[in-house]
Every structure is written in C-alpha cells, then in structure tokens.
PDB file of N, CA, C and O in Angstrom:
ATOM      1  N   UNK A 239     193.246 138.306  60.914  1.00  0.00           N
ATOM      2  CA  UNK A 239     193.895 138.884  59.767  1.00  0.00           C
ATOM      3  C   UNK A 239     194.451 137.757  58.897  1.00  0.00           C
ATOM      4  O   UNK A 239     195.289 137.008  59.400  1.00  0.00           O
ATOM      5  N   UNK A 240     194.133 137.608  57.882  1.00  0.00           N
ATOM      6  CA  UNK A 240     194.389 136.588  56.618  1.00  0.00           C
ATOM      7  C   UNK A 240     195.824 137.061  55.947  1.00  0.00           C
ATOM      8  O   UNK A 240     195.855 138.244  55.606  1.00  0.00           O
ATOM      9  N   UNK A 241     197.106 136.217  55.701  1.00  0.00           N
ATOM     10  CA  UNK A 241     198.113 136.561  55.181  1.00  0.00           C
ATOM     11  C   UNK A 241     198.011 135.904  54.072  1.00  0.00           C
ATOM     12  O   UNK A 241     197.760 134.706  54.202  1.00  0.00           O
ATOM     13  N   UNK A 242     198.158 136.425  52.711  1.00  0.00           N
ATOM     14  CA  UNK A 242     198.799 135.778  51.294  1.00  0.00           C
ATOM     15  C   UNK A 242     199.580 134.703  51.614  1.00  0.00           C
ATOM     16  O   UNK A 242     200.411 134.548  52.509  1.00  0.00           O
ATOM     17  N   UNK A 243     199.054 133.744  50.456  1.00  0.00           N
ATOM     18  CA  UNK A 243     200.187 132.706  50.505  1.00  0.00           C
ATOM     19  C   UNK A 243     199.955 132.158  48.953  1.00  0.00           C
ATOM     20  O   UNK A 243     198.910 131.795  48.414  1.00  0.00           O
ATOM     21  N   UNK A 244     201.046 132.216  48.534  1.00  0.00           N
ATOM     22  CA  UNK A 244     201.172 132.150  47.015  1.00  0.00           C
ATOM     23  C   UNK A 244     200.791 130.882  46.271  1.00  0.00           C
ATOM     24  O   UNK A 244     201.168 129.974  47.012  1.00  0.00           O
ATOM     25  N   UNK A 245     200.420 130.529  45.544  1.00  0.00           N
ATOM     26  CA  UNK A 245     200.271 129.168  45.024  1.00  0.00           C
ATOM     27  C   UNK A 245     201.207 128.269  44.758  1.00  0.00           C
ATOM     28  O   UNK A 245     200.839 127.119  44.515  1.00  0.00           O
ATOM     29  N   UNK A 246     202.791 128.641  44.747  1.00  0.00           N
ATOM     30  CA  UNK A 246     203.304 128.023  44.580  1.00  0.00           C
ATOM     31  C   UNK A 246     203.365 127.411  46.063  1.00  0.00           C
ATOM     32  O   UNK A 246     202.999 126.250  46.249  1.00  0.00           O
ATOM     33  N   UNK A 247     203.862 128.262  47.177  1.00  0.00           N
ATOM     34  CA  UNK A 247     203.844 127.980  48.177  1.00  0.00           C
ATOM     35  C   UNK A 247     203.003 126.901  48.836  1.00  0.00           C
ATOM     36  O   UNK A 247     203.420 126.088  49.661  1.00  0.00           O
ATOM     37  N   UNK A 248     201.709 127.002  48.348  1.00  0.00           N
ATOM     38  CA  UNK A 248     200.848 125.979  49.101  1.00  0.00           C
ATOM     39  C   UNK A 248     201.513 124.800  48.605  1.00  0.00           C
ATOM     40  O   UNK A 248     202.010 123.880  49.254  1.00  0.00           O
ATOM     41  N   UNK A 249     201.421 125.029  46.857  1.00  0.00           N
ATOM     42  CA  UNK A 249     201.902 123.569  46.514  1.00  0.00           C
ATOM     43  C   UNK A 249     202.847 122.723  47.230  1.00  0.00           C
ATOM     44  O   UNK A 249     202.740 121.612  47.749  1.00  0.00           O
ATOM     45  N   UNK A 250     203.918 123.658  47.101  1.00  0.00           N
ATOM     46  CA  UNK A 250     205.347 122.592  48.072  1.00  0.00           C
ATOM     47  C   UNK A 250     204.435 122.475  49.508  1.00  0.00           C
ATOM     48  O   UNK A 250     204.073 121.308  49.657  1.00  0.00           O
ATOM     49  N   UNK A 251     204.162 122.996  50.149  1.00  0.00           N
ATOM     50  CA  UNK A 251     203.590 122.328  51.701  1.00  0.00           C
ATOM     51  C   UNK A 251     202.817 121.533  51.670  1.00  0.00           C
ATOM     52  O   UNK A 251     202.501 120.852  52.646  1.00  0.00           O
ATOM     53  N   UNK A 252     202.173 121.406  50.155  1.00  0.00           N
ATOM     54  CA  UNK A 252     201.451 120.191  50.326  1.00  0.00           C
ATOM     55  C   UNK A 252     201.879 118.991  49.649  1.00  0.00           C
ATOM     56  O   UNK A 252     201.416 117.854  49.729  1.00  0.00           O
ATOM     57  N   UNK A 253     202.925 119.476  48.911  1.00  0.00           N
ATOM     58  CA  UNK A 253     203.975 117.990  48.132  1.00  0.00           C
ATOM     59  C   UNK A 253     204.691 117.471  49.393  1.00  0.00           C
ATOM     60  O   UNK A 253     204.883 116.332  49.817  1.00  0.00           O
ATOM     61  N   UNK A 254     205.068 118.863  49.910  1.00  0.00           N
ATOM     62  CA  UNK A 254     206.269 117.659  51.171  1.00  0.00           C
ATOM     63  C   UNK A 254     205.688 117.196  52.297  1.00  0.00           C
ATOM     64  O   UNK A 254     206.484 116.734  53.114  1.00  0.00           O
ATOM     65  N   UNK A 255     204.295 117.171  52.657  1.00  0.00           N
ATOM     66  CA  UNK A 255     203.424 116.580  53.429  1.00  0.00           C
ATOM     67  C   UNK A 255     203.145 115.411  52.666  1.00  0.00           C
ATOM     68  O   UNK A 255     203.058 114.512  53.502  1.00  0.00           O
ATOM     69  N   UNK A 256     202.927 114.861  51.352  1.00  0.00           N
ATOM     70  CA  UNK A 256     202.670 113.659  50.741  1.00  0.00           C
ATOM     71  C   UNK A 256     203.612 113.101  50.620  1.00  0.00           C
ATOM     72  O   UNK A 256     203.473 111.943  50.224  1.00  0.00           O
ATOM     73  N   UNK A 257     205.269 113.674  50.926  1.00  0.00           N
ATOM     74  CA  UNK A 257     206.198 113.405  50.442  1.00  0.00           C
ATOM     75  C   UNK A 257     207.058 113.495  51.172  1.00  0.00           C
ATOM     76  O   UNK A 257     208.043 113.990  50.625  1.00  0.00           O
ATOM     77  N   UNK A 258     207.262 113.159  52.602  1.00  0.00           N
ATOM     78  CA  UNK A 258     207.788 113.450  53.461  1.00  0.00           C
ATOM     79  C   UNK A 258     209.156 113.023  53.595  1.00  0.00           C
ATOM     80  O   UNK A 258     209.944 113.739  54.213  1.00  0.00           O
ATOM     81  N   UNK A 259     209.659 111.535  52.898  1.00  0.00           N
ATOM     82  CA  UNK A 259     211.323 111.479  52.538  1.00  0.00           C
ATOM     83  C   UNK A 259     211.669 112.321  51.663  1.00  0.00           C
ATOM     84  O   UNK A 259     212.732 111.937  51.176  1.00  0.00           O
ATOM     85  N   UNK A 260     211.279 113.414  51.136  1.00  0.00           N
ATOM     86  CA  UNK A 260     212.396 114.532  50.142  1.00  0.00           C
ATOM     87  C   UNK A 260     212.620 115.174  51.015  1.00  0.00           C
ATOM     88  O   UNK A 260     213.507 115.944  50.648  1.00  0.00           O
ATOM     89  N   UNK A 261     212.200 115.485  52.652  1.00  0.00           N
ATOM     90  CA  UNK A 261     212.675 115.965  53.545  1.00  0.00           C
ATOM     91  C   UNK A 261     214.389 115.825  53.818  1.00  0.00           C
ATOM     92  O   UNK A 261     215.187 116.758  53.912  1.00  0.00           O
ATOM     93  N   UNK A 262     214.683 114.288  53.914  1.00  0.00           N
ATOM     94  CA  UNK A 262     215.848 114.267  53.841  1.00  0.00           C
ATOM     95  C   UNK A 262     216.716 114.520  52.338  1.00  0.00           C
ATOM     96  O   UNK A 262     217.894 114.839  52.502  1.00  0.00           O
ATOM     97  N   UNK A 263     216.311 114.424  51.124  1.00  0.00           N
ATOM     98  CA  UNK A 263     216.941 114.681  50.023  1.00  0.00           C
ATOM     99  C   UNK A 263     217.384 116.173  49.889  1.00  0.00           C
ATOM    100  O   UNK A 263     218.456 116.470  49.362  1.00  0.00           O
ATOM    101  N   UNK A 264     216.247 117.380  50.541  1.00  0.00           N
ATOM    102  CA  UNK A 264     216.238 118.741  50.702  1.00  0.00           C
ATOM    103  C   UNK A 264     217.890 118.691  51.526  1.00  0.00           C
ATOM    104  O   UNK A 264     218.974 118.930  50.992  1.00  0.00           O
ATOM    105  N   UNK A 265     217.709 118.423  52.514  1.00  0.00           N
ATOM    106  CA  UNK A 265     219.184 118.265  53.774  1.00  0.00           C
ATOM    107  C   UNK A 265     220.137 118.119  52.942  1.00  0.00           C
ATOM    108  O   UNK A 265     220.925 119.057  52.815  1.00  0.00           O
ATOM    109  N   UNK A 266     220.345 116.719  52.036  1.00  0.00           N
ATOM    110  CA  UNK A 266     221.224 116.320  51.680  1.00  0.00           C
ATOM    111  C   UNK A 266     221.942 117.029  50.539  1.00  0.00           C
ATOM    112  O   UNK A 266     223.173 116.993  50.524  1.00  0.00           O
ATOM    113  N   UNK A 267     221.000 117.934  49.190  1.00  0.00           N
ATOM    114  CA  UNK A 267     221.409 119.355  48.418  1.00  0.00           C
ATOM    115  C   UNK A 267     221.666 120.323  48.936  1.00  0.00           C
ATOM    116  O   UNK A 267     222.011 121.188  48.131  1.00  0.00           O
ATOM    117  N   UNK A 268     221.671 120.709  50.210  1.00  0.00           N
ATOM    118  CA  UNK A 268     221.380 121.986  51.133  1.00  0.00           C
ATOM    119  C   UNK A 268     223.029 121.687  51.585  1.00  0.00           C
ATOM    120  O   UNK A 268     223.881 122.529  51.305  1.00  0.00           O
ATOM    121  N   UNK A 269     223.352 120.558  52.226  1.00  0.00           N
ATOM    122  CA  UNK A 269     224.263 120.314  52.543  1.00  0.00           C
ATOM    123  C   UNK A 269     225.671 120.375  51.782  1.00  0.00           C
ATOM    124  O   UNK A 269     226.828 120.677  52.074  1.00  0.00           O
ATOM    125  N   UNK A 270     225.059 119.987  50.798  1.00  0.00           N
ATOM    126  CA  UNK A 270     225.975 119.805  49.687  1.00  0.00           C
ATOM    127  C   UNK A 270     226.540 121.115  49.311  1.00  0.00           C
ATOM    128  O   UNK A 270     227.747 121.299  49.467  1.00  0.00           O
ATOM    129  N   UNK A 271     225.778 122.049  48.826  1.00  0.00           N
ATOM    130  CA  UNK A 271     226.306 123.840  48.735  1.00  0.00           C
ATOM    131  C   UNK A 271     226.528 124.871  49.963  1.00  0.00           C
ATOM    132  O   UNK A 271     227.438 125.657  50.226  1.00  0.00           O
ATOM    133  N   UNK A 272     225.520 124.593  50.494  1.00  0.00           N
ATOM    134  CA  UNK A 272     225.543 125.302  51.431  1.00  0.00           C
ATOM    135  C   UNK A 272     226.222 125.652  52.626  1.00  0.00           C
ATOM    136  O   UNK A 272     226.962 126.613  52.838  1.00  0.00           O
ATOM    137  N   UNK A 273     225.689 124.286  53.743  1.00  0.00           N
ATOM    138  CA  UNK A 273     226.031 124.114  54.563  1.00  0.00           C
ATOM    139  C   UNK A 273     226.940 123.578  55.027  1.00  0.00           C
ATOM    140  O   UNK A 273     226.830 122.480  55.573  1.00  0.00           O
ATOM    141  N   UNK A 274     228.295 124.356  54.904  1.00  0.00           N
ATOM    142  CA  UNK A 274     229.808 124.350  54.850  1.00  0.00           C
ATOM    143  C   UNK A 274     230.656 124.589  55.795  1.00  0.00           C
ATOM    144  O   UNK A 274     231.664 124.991  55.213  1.00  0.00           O
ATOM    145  N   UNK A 275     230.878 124.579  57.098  1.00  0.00           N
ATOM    146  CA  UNK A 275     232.178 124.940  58.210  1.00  0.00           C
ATOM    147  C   UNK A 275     233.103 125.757  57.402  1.00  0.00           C
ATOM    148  O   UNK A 275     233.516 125.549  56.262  1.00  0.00           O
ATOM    149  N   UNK A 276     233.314 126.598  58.106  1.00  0.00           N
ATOM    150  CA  UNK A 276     234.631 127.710  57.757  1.00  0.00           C
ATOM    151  C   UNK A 276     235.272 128.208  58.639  1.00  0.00           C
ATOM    152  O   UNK A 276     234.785 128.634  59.686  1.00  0.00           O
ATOM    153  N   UNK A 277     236.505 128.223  58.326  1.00  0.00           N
ATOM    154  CA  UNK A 277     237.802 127.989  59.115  1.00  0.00           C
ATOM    155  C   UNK A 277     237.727 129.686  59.516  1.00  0.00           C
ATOM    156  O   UNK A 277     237.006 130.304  58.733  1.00  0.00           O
ATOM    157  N   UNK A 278     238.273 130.422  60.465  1.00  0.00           N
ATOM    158  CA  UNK A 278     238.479 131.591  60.903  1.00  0.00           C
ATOM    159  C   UNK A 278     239.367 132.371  59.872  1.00  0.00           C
ATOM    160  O   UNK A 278     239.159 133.475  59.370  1.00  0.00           O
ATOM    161  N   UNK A 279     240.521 131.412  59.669  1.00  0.00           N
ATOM    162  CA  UNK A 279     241.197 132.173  58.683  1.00  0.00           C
ATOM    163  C   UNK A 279     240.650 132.540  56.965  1.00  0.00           C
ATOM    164  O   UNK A 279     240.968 133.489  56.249  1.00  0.00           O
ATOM    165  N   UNK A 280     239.712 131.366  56.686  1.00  0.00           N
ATOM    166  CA  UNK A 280     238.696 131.675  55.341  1.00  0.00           C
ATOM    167  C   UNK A 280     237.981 132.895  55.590  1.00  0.00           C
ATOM    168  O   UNK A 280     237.730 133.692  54.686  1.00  0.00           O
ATOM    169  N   UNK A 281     237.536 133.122  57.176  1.00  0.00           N
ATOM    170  CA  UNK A 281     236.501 134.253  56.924  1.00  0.00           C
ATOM    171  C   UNK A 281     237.240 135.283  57.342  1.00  0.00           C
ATOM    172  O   UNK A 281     236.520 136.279  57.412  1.00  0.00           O
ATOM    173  N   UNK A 282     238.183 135.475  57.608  1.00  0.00           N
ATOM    174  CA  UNK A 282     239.000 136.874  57.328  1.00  0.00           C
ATOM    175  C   UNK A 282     239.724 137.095  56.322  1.00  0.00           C
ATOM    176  O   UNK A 282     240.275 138.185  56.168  1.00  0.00           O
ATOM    177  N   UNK A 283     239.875 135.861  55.265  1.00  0.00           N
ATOM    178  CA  UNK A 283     240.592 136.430  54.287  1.00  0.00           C
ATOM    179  C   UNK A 283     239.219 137.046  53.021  1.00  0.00           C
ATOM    180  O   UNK A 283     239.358 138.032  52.298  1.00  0.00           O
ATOM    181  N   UNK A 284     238.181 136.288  53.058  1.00  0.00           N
ATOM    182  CA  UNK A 284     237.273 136.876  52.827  1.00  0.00           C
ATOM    183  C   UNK A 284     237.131 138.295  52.646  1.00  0.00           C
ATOM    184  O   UNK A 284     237.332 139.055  51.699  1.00  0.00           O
ATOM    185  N   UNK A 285     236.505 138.510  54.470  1.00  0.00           N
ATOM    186  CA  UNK A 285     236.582 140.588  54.432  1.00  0.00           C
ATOM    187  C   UNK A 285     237.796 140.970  54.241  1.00  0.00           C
ATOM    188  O   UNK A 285     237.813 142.196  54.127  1.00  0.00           O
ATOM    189  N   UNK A 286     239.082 140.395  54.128  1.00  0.00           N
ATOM    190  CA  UNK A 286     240.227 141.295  53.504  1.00  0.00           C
ATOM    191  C   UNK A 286     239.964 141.643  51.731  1.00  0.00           C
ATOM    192  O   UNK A 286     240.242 142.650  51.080  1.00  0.00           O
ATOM    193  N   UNK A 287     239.446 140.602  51.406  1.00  0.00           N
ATOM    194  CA  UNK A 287     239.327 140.731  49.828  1.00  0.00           C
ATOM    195  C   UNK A 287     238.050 140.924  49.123  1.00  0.00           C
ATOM    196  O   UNK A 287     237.664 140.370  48.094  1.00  0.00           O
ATOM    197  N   UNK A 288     237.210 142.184  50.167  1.00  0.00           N
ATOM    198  CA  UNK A 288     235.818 142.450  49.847  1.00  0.00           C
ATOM    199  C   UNK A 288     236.160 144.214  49.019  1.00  0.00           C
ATOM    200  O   UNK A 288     236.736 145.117  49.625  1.00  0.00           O
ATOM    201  N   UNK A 289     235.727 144.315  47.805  1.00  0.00           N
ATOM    202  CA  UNK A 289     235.874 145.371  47.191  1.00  0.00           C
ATOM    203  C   UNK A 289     234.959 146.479  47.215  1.00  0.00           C
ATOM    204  O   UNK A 289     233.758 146.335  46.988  1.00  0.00           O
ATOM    205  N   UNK A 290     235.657 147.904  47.563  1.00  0.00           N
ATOM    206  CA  UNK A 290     234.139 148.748  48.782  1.00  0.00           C
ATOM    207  C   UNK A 290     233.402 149.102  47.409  1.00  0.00           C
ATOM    208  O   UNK A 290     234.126 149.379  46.453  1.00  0.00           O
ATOM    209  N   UNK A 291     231.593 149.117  47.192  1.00  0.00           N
ATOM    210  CA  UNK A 291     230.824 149.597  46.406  1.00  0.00           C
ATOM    211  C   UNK A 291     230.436 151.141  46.142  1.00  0.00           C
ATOM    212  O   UNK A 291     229.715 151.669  46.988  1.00  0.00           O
ATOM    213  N   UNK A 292     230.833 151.861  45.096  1.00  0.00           N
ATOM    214  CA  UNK A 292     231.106 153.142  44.794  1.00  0.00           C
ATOM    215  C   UNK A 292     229.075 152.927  45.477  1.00  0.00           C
ATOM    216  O   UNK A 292     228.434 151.919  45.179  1.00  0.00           O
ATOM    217  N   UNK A 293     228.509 153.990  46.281  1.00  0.00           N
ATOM    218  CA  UNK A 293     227.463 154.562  46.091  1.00  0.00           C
ATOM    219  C   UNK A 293     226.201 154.388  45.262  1.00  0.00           C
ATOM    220  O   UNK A 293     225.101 153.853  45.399  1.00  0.00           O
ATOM    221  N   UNK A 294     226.719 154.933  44.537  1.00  0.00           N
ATOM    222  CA  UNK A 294     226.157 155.135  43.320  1.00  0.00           C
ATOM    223  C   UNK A 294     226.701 154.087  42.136  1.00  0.00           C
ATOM    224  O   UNK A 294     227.793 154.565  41.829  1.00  0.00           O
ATOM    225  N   UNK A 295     226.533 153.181  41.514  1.00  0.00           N
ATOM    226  CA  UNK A 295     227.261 152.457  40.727  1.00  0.00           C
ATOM    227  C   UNK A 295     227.322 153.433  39.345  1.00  0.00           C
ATOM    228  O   UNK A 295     228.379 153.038  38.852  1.00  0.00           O
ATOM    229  N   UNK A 296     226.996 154.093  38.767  1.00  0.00           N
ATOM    230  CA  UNK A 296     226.805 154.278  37.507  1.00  0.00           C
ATOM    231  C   UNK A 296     227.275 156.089  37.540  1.00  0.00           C
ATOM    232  O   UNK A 296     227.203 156.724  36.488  1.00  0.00           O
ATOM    233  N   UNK A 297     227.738 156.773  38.834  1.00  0.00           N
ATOM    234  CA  UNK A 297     228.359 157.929  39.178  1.00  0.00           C
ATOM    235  C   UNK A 297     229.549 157.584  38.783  1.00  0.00           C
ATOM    236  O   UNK A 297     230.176 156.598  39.171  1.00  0.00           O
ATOM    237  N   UNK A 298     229.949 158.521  37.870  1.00  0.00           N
ATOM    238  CA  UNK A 298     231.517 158.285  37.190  1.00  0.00           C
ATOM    239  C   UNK A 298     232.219 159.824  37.424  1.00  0.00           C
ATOM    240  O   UNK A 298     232.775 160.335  36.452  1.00  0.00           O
ATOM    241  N   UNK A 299     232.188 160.562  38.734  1.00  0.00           N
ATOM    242  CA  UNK A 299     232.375 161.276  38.805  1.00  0.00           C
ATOM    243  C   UNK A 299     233.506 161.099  40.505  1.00  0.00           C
ATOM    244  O   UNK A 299     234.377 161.771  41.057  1.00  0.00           O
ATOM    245  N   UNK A 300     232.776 159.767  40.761  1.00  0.00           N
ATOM    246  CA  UNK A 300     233.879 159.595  42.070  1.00  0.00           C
ATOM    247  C   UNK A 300     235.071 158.269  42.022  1.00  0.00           C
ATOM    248  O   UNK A 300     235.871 158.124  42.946  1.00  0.00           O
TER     249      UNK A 300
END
C-alpha cells in the first residue's frame, strides 16, 4: 500500500539529508520557543485561568 507524501515533504527530507548540520540549528529554534520546563505551580495557574468555550461559539442564546 503506497502512502502520499507531499512535495513539500520530500523536499525537506531531502534538504536535511544534504544538509545535515541544520539538524542542530532545527534543536536550537525549537528550543528556543518551545522547549521550555515548567514549574508545577505555572501549570496550575494555567488551568485555573482557562476560560470554559460556550458550545456553540456564535449561539447567543446561552
């Protein structure tokens, strides 16, 4: 069974195979936003200050 694979997709697998130090540059932007430690107390103040989503967004009846 043959799965789709998009053209863009091939492209990057085949840039970062020619290009194998942006491997670490990828880490190092990834790191930068992303990949962040969070304290117990950040992630409960978090779900304390999560606002519940009406259903329906555009029901102006509840």
């Amino acid at each position: 069974m043959a799965t789709y694979e998009s053209d863009h997709t091939k492209f990057m697998r085949e840039w970062m195979q020619k290009h194998p130090q942006e491997n670490v540059e990828q880490k190092k932007g990834r790191a930068l936003w992303w990949d962040k430690p969070q304290s117990l107390e950040d992630q409960q103040r978090f779900q304390e200050s999560r606002v519940a989503v009406k259903p329906y967004y555009y029901d102006t009846n509840h």
